[in-house]
Backbone as numpy.savetxt, mean C-alpha at the origin, in Angstrom:
# Nx Ny Nz CAx CAy CAz Cx Cy Cz
-4.90 25.89 -19.99 -3.92 24.71 -19.92 -4.81 24.17 -18.75
-5.05 22.54 -18.97 -5.77 21.66 -18.42 -4.73 21.45 -16.97
-5.66 21.18 -15.79 -4.81 21.02 -14.79 -4.35 19.46 -14.57
-3.46 19.35 -13.47 -2.93 17.82 -13.85 -2.81 17.26 -12.21
-3.09 16.01 -12.22 -3.34 15.45 -10.84 -2.35 14.02 -11.09
-1.22 14.02 -10.28 -0.35 12.63 -10.37 -0.38 12.06 -9.38
-0.76 10.77 -9.35 -0.75 9.83 -8.00 0.75 9.23 -7.97
1.34 9.66 -7.15 2.98 9.10 -6.84 3.09 8.12 -5.78
3.60 6.80 -6.12 3.85 5.78 -5.27 5.29 6.19 -4.82
5.33 6.20 -3.24 6.38 6.44 -2.44 6.81 5.25 -1.68
6.49 4.32 -1.96 7.22 3.06 -1.58 6.34 2.77 -0.26
6.72 1.54 0.55 6.35 1.16 1.84 6.73 1.86 3.03
7.62 2.82 2.78 8.18 3.66 4.14 9.62 4.01 4.16
10.54 3.26 3.44 12.10 3.45 3.32 12.03 4.76 1.95
12.59 5.69 2.76 12.89 6.98 1.58 13.68 6.50 0.40
14.67 5.71 0.44 15.37 5.49 -0.47 14.84 4.41 -1.31
13.40 3.95 -1.46 12.85 3.16 -2.19 11.80 3.77 -2.95
11.76 5.27 -3.06 11.35 6.29 -4.20 11.78 6.21 -5.29
11.19 6.02 -6.24 11.95 6.11 -7.68 12.53 7.56 -7.98
13.31 7.29 -9.09 13.68 8.78 -9.37 12.59 9.27 -10.07
11.83 8.59 -11.01 10.42 9.28 -11.35 9.77 9.92 -10.38
9.50 9.17 -9.58 8.55 9.57 -8.40 9.20 11.06 -7.70
10.63 10.98 -7.30 10.75 12.16 -6.99 10.72 13.22 -7.81
11.00 13.36 -9.06 10.98 14.29 -9.85 9.50 14.77 -9.99
8.58 13.90 -9.95 6.76 14.48 -10.07 6.85 14.91 -8.89
7.25 14.77 -7.70 6.82 15.33 -6.26 7.36 16.95 -6.44
8.51 16.84 -7.04 9.32 18.18 -7.30 8.84 19.22 -7.90
8.36 18.54 -9.35 7.82 19.36 -10.23 6.28 19.92 -9.85
5.55 19.10 -9.05 4.17 19.50 -8.51 4.53 20.90 -7.86
3.21 21.67 -8.04 3.53 23.04 -7.42 2.82 22.54 -5.64
2.07 21.82 -5.59 1.60 21.18 -4.40 1.60 19.83 -4.13
2.18 19.00 -3.26 2.19 17.67 -3.14 0.98 17.59 -1.79
0.07 16.57 -2.04 -1.08 16.55 -1.19 -0.43 15.12 -0.36
-0.67 15.16 0.93 -0.26 13.84 1.56 -1.76 13.47 2.56
-2.20 12.03 2.24 -3.43 11.78 3.04 -3.06 11.72 4.47
-3.98 12.23 5.57 -3.82 11.85 6.98 -5.19 11.14 7.60
-5.12 10.49 8.43 -6.30 10.19 9.19 -6.62 11.27 9.98
-8.02 11.39 10.28 -8.72 12.07 11.28 -8.06 12.35 12.97
-7.26 11.71 13.14 -6.51 11.83 14.63 -5.10 12.73 14.17
-4.96 12.85 12.95 -3.99 13.81 12.74 -2.21 13.25 12.64
-2.34 12.10 13.07 -0.77 11.99 13.10 0.16 11.73 11.83
1.18 12.22 11.64 1.88 11.96 10.69 2.03 10.63 9.93
1.60 10.31 8.48 1.67 9.20 8.25 3.11 8.58 7.22
3.06 7.44 6.84 4.48 7.10 5.95 4.50 7.76 4.73
3.29 8.14 4.15 3.73 9.22 3.01 4.16 10.56 3.44
3.60 11.14 4.21 4.18 12.47 4.38 5.72 12.20 4.82
5.90 11.51 5.63 7.44 11.42 6.37 8.13 10.99 5.20
7.97 10.28 4.20 8.73 10.13 3.01 8.66 11.09 2.04
7.72 11.84 1.73 7.87 12.88 1.05 8.59 14.09 1.66
8.54 14.52 2.68 9.23 15.38 3.31 10.87 14.95 3.06
11.30 14.19 2.82 12.62 13.80 2.57 13.03 14.43 1.21
12.15 14.99 0.63 12.44 15.07 -0.85 11.78 16.68 -1.15
10.73 17.12 -0.66 10.32 18.59 -0.99 10.23 19.26 0.58
10.19 20.59 0.61 9.96 21.41 1.43 8.57 21.20 2.30
8.75 21.20 3.31 7.26 21.19 4.24 6.22 22.24 3.72
6.69 23.46 3.32 5.62 24.39 3.15 4.89 24.11 1.46
5.34 23.12 1.06 4.63 22.52 -0.07 3.68 21.43 -0.12
4.00 21.15 1.08 2.97 19.81 1.58 1.47 20.21 2.30
0.78 19.95 1.62 -0.67 20.20 2.11 -1.39 18.57 2.58
-1.78 18.62 3.92 -2.33 17.46 4.72 -3.98 17.44 4.18
-4.13 16.14 4.03 -5.83 16.13 3.68 -6.33 14.90 4.28
-7.48 15.20 5.12 -7.92 14.25 5.91 -8.66 13.13 5.26
-8.36 11.88 5.32 -9.21 10.76 4.52 -9.71 9.74 5.64
-10.61 9.17 5.51 -10.96 7.92 6.59 -10.33 6.92 5.94
-9.09 6.77 6.43 -8.27 5.87 5.78 -8.75 4.29 6.29
-9.02 4.24 7.37 -9.25 2.74 8.22 -10.78 2.93 8.25
-11.65 3.45 7.99 -13.15 3.42 7.91 -13.70 2.29 6.98
-14.20 1.27 7.71 -14.71 0.29 6.73 -16.29 -0.11 7.02
-16.47 0.36 8.39 -17.96 -0.12 8.98 -19.09 0.98 8.31
-18.62 2.40 8.37 -19.59 3.36 8.33 -19.36 3.99 6.89
-20.20 3.49 6.02 -20.15 4.13 4.42 -20.47 5.39 4.33
-21.28 5.92 5.40 -21.51 7.24 5.18 -20.63 8.30 5.39
-19.84 8.02 6.62 -18.79 8.37 7.05 -17.45 8.62 6.01
-17.43 7.53 5.37 -16.37 7.09 4.80 -16.41 8.17 3.42
-17.52 7.99 2.89 -17.85 8.65 1.46 -17.84 10.13 1.94
-18.45 10.58 3.02 -18.28 12.24 3.34 -16.72 12.54 3.38
-16.09 11.60 3.90 -14.68 12.27 4.09 -14.25 12.07 2.43
-14.36 11.02 1.89 -13.65 10.99 0.59 -14.32 12.26 -0.29
-15.31 12.76 0.07 -16.01 13.92 -0.87 -15.47 15.25 -0.46
-15.08 15.27 1.07 -14.51 16.39 1.44 -12.94 16.47 0.91
-12.25 15.48 1.15 -11.05 15.63 0.70 -10.70 16.15 -1.07
-12.08 15.19 -1.85 -11.87 15.65 -3.41 -12.07 17.11 -3.43
-13.19 17.74 -2.59 -13.33 18.96 -2.77 -12.06 19.86 -2.48
-11.19 19.70 -1.33 -10.06 20.10 -1.13 -9.01 20.13 -2.33
-8.76 19.00 -2.81 -7.90 18.76 -3.86 -8.01 19.52 -5.11
-9.43 19.54 -5.55 -10.09 20.43 -6.61 -9.84 21.78 -6.28
-9.95 22.41 -5.01 -9.68 23.67 -4.90 -8.18 23.84 -5.16
-7.25 22.81 -4.91 -5.99 23.14 -5.06 -5.60 23.15 -6.56
-6.37 22.13 -7.33 -5.95 21.94 -8.70 -6.40 23.59 -9.40
-7.40 24.22 -8.94 -7.77 25.59 -9.64 -7.21 26.22 -9.23
-6.36 26.23 -8.04 -5.46 27.45 -7.57 -4.01 27.30 -8.07
-3.71 26.16 -8.28 -2.18 25.75 -8.70 -2.15 24.88 -9.86
-2.67 24.46 -10.50 -2.49 23.66 -11.60 -2.28 22.34 -11.68
-1.14 22.12 -10.76 -0.24 20.75 -11.12 -0.40 20.54 -9.28
-1.07 19.09 -9.12 -0.90 18.41 -7.84 -0.57 17.17 -7.87
0.43 17.07 -6.66 0.68 15.74 -6.57 0.29 14.91 -5.58
-0.29 13.58 -5.60 -0.81 12.80 -4.40 0.09 11.95 -4.16
0.63 11.86 -3.10 1.69 10.64 -2.46 0.86 9.52 -1.61
1.07 8.36 -2.26 0.65 7.19 -1.60 1.31 6.26 -1.26
1.43 5.70 -0.16 2.37 4.39 -0.01 2.17 3.36 -1.14
3.27 2.77 -1.14 3.24 1.62 -2.25 3.10 2.08 -3.46
1.90 1.75 -4.16 1.83 1.96 -5.84 0.42 2.63 -5.64
0.07 3.67 -6.73 -1.31 4.04 -6.47 -2.20 3.48 -7.24
-1.76 2.44 -7.90 -2.71 1.45 -8.65 -2.88 0.25 -7.92
-2.42 0.11 -6.65 -2.78 -1.37 -5.88 -3.35 -0.83 -4.34
-4.63 -0.88 -4.32 -5.04 -0.75 -2.96 -4.95 0.77 -2.33
-4.97 1.52 -3.34 -4.66 3.29 -3.02 -5.56 4.00 -2.77
-5.57 4.90 -2.03 -6.45 5.95 -1.53 -6.81 6.79 -2.91
-5.55 6.95 -3.40 -5.27 7.58 -4.70 -6.64 7.24 -5.76
-6.99 6.02 -6.11 -8.07 5.57 -6.92 -9.31 6.27 -6.82
-9.75 6.33 -5.23 -10.94 6.97 -5.15 -11.13 8.65 -5.29
-10.01 9.17 -5.12 -9.74 10.63 -5.12 -9.79 10.96 -6.53
-8.98 10.16 -7.56 -9.10 10.44 -8.91 -10.42 10.24 -9.37
-11.30 9.42 -9.20 -12.84 9.22 -9.60 -13.38 10.36 -9.32
-13.17 10.98 -7.83 -13.95 12.27 -7.48 -13.38 13.41 -8.33
-12.30 13.64 -8.38 -11.41 14.89 -9.06 -12.14 14.77 -10.50
-12.03 13.34 -11.21 -12.72 13.55 -12.74 -13.80 14.04 -12.95
-14.80 13.80 -11.81 -16.04 14.30 -12.19 -16.30 15.81 -11.71
-15.65 16.46 -10.79 -15.73 17.72 -10.49 -14.71 18.74 -10.79
-13.77 18.25 -11.72 -12.83 19.43 -12.21 -12.67 18.87 -13.72
-13.40 19.59 -14.74 -13.53 19.12 -16.21 -12.11 19.51 -16.63
-11.66 18.44 -17.82 -10.80 18.68 -18.42 -9.28 18.02 -17.60
-9.43 17.69 -16.33 -8.23 17.59 -15.48 -7.47 16.35 -16.32
-6.08 16.18 -16.29 -5.26 15.08 -16.77 -4.82 14.46 -15.73
-5.37 13.26 -15.08 -4.85 12.28 -14.30 -3.85 11.21 -14.53
-2.45 11.22 -13.90 -1.60 10.31 -14.10 -1.13 9.57 -12.95
-0.18 8.51 -13.13 0.30 8.03 -12.12 1.67 7.50 -12.20
2.44 7.53 -11.13 3.81 6.98 -11.40 4.06 5.87 -10.01
4.33 4.84 -10.69 4.22 3.52 -10.02 5.33 3.48 -8.81
4.87 2.73 -7.92 5.96 2.98 -6.38 6.26 1.42 -6.29
7.37 1.21 -5.30 7.50 0.19 -5.06 6.71 -0.53 -4.10
6.24 -1.75 -3.82 5.31 -2.20 -2.99 5.79 -2.84 -1.97
4.90 -3.32 -0.99 5.59 -4.00 0.34 5.74 -5.14 0.07
5.28 -6.07 -0.93 5.67 -7.09 -1.16 6.67 -7.40 -1.60
7.33 -6.49 -2.53 8.41 -6.34 -3.02 9.61 -6.11 -2.12
9.43 -5.34 -1.21 10.07 -4.80 -0.10 10.58 -5.84 0.88
9.41 -6.52 1.25 9.47 -7.56 2.25 10.09 -8.78 1.61
9.89 -8.98 0.33 11.10 -10.25 -0.39 12.37 -9.75 -0.31
12.72 -8.52 -0.51 14.12 -8.27 -0.78 14.55 -8.34 0.93
14.01 -7.64 1.97 14.39 -7.80 3.08 14.57 -9.22 4.06
13.85 -10.22 3.41 13.40 -11.69 4.26 14.06 -12.40 3.34
14.44 -12.23 2.04 15.04 -13.25 1.03 14.08 -14.31 0.23
12.69 -13.81 0.76 11.62 -14.90 -0.09 11.65 -14.56 -1.45
11.33 -15.54 -2.16 11.18 -15.45 -3.65 9.96 -15.39 -3.73
9.31 -14.35 -4.41 7.93 -14.18 -5.04 7.27 -15.44 -5.85
8.09 -15.11 -6.75 7.36 -16.23 -8.09 8.86 -16.98 -8.66
8.43 -18.06 -9.08 9.49 -18.69 -9.98 8.63 -19.54 -11.05
9.57 -19.44 -12.34 8.84 -20.20 -13.43 7.45 -20.07 -13.54
6.46 -20.71 -13.59 4.91 -20.57 -14.26 3.85 -20.47 -13.17
4.84 -20.19 -11.61 4.04 -20.04 -10.33 3.03 -18.63 -10.61
1.95 -18.91 -10.28 0.85 -17.56 -10.17 1.19 -16.86 -8.79
0.96 -15.35 -8.60 0.88 -14.88 -7.44 -0.35 -14.24 -7.32
-0.93 -14.70 -5.85 -2.24 -14.11 -5.47 -1.94 -13.08 -4.33
-2.67 -11.71 -4.54 -2.61 -10.81 -3.54 -3.80 -10.69 -2.99
-3.90 -10.85 -1.66 -5.12 -11.04 -0.94 -5.27 -9.89 0.48
-6.41 -8.98 0.38 -6.33 -7.86 1.46 -7.17 -8.75 2.55
-6.78 -8.79 3.82 -7.25 -9.84 4.94 -8.30 -8.99 5.23
-8.76 -7.90 5.11 -9.63 -7.00 5.36 -10.99 -7.36 4.79
-10.77 -8.60 3.58 -11.86 -9.12 2.85 -12.41 -10.15 3.74
-11.55 -10.79 4.90 -12.01 -12.02 5.65 -10.90 -13.11 5.50
-10.64 -13.75 6.50 -9.67 -14.86 6.46 -10.20 -15.66 5.61
-11.70 -15.89 5.07 -11.78 -17.06 4.38 -11.25 -16.82 3.08
-11.57 -15.77 2.70 -10.51 -15.53 1.52 -9.38 -15.64 1.26
-8.44 -15.55 2.24 -7.19 -15.96 2.56 -7.12 -17.55 2.32
-7.73 -18.06 3.10 -7.80 -19.60 3.35 -8.03 -20.48 1.64
-8.92 -19.69 0.87 -8.95 -20.09 -0.39 -7.92 -19.95 -1.18
-7.15 -18.84 -1.19 -6.04 -18.54 -2.00 -4.85 -19.40 -1.40
-4.72 -19.86 -0.14 -3.67 -20.50 0.54 -3.94 -22.05 -0.04
-4.84 -22.46 -0.62 -5.47 -23.95 -0.96 -5.04 -23.99 -2.46
-4.82 -23.01 -2.94 -4.51 -23.03 -4.28 -3.12 -23.06 -4.61
-2.40 -22.91 -6.17 -1.04 -22.82 -6.08 -0.13 -21.52 -6.30
0.66 -21.54 -6.30 1.71 -20.26 -6.42 1.77 -19.73 -4.80
2.47 -18.37 -5.12 2.55 -17.62 -3.95 1.61 -16.90 -3.21
1.13 -16.88 -2.23 0.35 -16.00 -1.65 0.48 -14.95 -0.68
0.35 -13.47 -1.28 0.87 -12.12 -0.18 -0.37 -11.90 0.48
-0.47 -11.44 1.49 -1.87 -11.01 2.35 -1.33 -9.65 2.67
-2.05 -8.65 2.76 -1.95 -7.28 3.07 -3.05 -6.86 4.24
-2.55 -6.09 4.85 -3.33 -5.50 5.99 -4.13 -6.73 7.06
-3.07 -7.73 7.42 -3.67 -8.92 7.99 -3.32 -8.62 9.71
-2.65 -7.60 10.03 -2.24 -7.41 11.44 -3.34 -7.64 12.32
-4.67 -7.23 12.44 -5.66 -7.14 13.25 -6.19 -8.87 13.25
-5.74 -9.52 12.40 -6.57 -10.96 12.35 -5.28 -12.05 12.37
-4.20 -11.54 13.02 -3.11 -12.33 12.86 -3.14 -13.94 13.25
-4.00 -14.03 14.35 -4.31 -15.35 15.04 -5.03 -16.34 13.78
-6.02 -15.65 12.94 -6.68 -16.19 12.08 -5.57 -16.73 10.99
-4.98 -15.81 10.43 -3.77 -16.13 9.38 -3.03 -17.17 9.77
-2.32 -17.18 10.88 -1.59 -18.23 11.59 -2.32 -19.55 11.10
-3.50 -19.42 11.71 -4.43 -20.73 11.44 -4.58 -21.49 10.01
-4.80 -20.45 9.34 -5.01 -20.60 7.95 -3.60 -21.14 7.41
-2.66 -20.50 7.78 -1.47 -21.18 7.50 -0.92 -22.69 8.09
-1.45 -22.73 9.03 -1.15 -24.24 9.47 -1.93 -25.22 9.03
-3.31 -25.04 8.84 -4.38 -25.86 8.11 -3.98 -26.20 6.56
-3.17 -25.28 5.70 -2.93 -25.50 4.42 -1.40 -25.63 4.27
-0.64 -25.91 5.29 0.72 -26.43 5.35 1.77 -25.55 4.77
1.35 -24.07 4.93 2.03 -23.07 4.39 2.96 -22.61 5.36
2.85 -22.84 6.73 3.65 -21.83 7.74 4.99 -21.94 7.69
5.50 -22.95 7.17 7.20 -23.25 7.87 7.81 -22.26 6.62
7.58 -21.93 5.36 8.14 -21.34 4.62 7.65 -19.47 4.53
6.56 -19.47 5.24 5.84 -18.04 5.14 6.67 -16.94 6.14
6.60 -15.92 5.83 7.41 -14.69 6.35 6.24 -13.49 6.28
6.48 -12.87 7.44 5.68 -11.52 7.70 6.69 -10.39 7.85
6.04 -9.11 7.82 7.00 -8.00 8.17 5.89 -6.76 8.31
6.45 -5.92 9.02 5.70 -4.54 9.23 6.76 -3.35 9.44
6.38 -2.32 9.01 7.19 -0.96 9.39 8.23 -1.20 8.56
8.23 -1.75 7.33 9.62 -1.92 6.55 10.04 -0.85 6.42
11.24 -0.71 6.52 12.54 0.44 6.12 12.27 1.50 7.32
11.64 1.10 8.46 11.60 2.14 9.28 12.34 1.81 10.79
12.46 2.43 11.68 13.36 2.20 12.70 12.57 0.77 13.65
11.23 1.01 13.45 10.37 -0.12 14.09 10.23 -1.39 13.40
11.00 -1.48 12.19 10.63 -2.45 11.44 10.87 -3.92 12.30
9.83 -4.90 11.69 10.06 -6.23 12.30 9.64 -7.07 10.73
10.68 -8.03 10.78 10.43 -8.92 9.86 10.81 -10.56 10.46
9.73 -11.27 10.42 9.85 -12.60 11.03 9.25 -13.44 10.50
9.81 -14.85 10.68 9.07 -15.96 10.28 7.42 -16.04 10.79
6.79 -16.80 10.09 5.22 -16.60 10.01 5.04 -17.80 11.35
5.82 -18.72 11.31 5.82 -19.45 12.38 5.81 -18.83 13.81
6.36 -18.03 14.14 6.40 -17.03 15.51 5.01 -16.23 15.65
4.14 -16.34 14.46 2.88 -15.71 14.63 1.97 -16.28 15.97
1.56 -15.33 16.99 0.83 -15.86 18.01 -0.68 -15.08 18.11
-1.08 -15.04 18.96 -2.64 -14.64 19.05 -2.63 -12.94 19.06
-1.64 -12.50 19.40 -1.79 -10.81 19.65 -1.78 -10.29 18.35
-2.54 -9.28 18.20 -2.59 -8.75 17.02 -1.29 -7.63 16.37
-0.98 -7.54 15.31 0.12 -6.98 14.76 -0.28 -5.41 14.09
0.65 -4.93 13.96 0.36 -3.50 13.19 -0.56 -3.71 12.12
-1.37 -2.93 11.69 -2.71 -2.93 10.65 -2.08 -3.40 9.24
-0.77 -2.61 8.81 -0.22 -2.58 7.73 0.75 -3.66 7.51
0.74 -4.74 8.37 1.40 -5.76 8.21 1.34 -6.76 6.85
2.39 -7.24 6.55 2.27 -7.94 4.81 2.76 -9.48 5.26
2.10 -10.11 4.53 2.81 -11.82 4.75 3.09 -12.36 3.39
4.23 -13.08 3.00 4.44 -13.72 1.79 4.61 -15.38 2.41
3.69 -15.85 1.56 3.70 -17.50 1.78 3.77 -18.30 0.63
5.04 -18.65 -0.10 5.25 -19.16 -1.09 4.88 -20.86 -1.06
4.73 -21.30 -2.10 4.57 -22.44 -2.17 5.79 -23.51 -2.07
5.31 -24.77 -1.79 6.03 -25.91 -1.62 7.05 -25.81 -2.89
8.56 -25.93 -2.93 9.37 -25.91 -4.40 10.31 -27.19 -4.05
10.00 -28.12 -4.24 10.46 -29.51 -4.15 11.07 -29.87 -5.26
10.92 -29.29 -6.43 11.59 -29.67 -7.95 13.25 -29.22 -8.36
13.76 -28.76 -7.13 15.07 -28.17 -7.33 15.20 -26.91 -8.23
16.37 -26.43 -8.56 16.59 -25.39 -9.30 15.85 -25.30 -10.78
14.86 -24.28 -10.94 14.21 -24.20 -12.38 13.05 -25.25 -12.33
12.44 -25.89 -11.01 11.53 -26.99 -11.16 10.20 -26.62 -11.49
10.20 -25.19 -11.23 8.54 -24.67 -11.68 8.59 -24.16 -13.05
9.73 -24.45 -14.00 9.77 -23.94 -15.27 8.63 -24.76 -16.16
């Protein structure tokens, strides 16, 4: 029988936001892999998974999750992680990989799946969608992501503040991920484009240290790396004005 690798989105941190299908996939797998940084601390994916499966079923695999400058080190970490997961697939046949948010949205699972497809012949790769940080932040803040014909643009600020400014100058709602280290530049871009009054940001969603604040309160201090921003467009047309 073919081995099976399932990427399971476990949401942004609140264990109650894991879907029923996600929980079933985690419990059905023989092993659940969770990504950790080389510093070894427990990440959000691992903390969420442990609400649903016993600890002896969880295998921690090191990824260079925040490495963006040293490509050789980053790819060496991906290769080592892929080798470990390939070993688990050969031994157990069914492996779930837990990832925060959704496995098809800026997820480490993408790189792992590409590696596994090359080194494990016949492996079946599947994904189970998860709730994203922008959905959770919208729910917690009351921000409306889209109305009518509005587009929605998702920007990782790790791509640079210029990319964010270009998106903010366009139509529709702009969502920014991973902007915490560039909070000052993000606040400046929001002010320059007239978007700051209705924008909201959040971090550690669903966790005890959660923070959900108006973007107008952004200062120059850096925020947690996984901070999320929602900047809606101006909506002056009344109910259904964007239809």
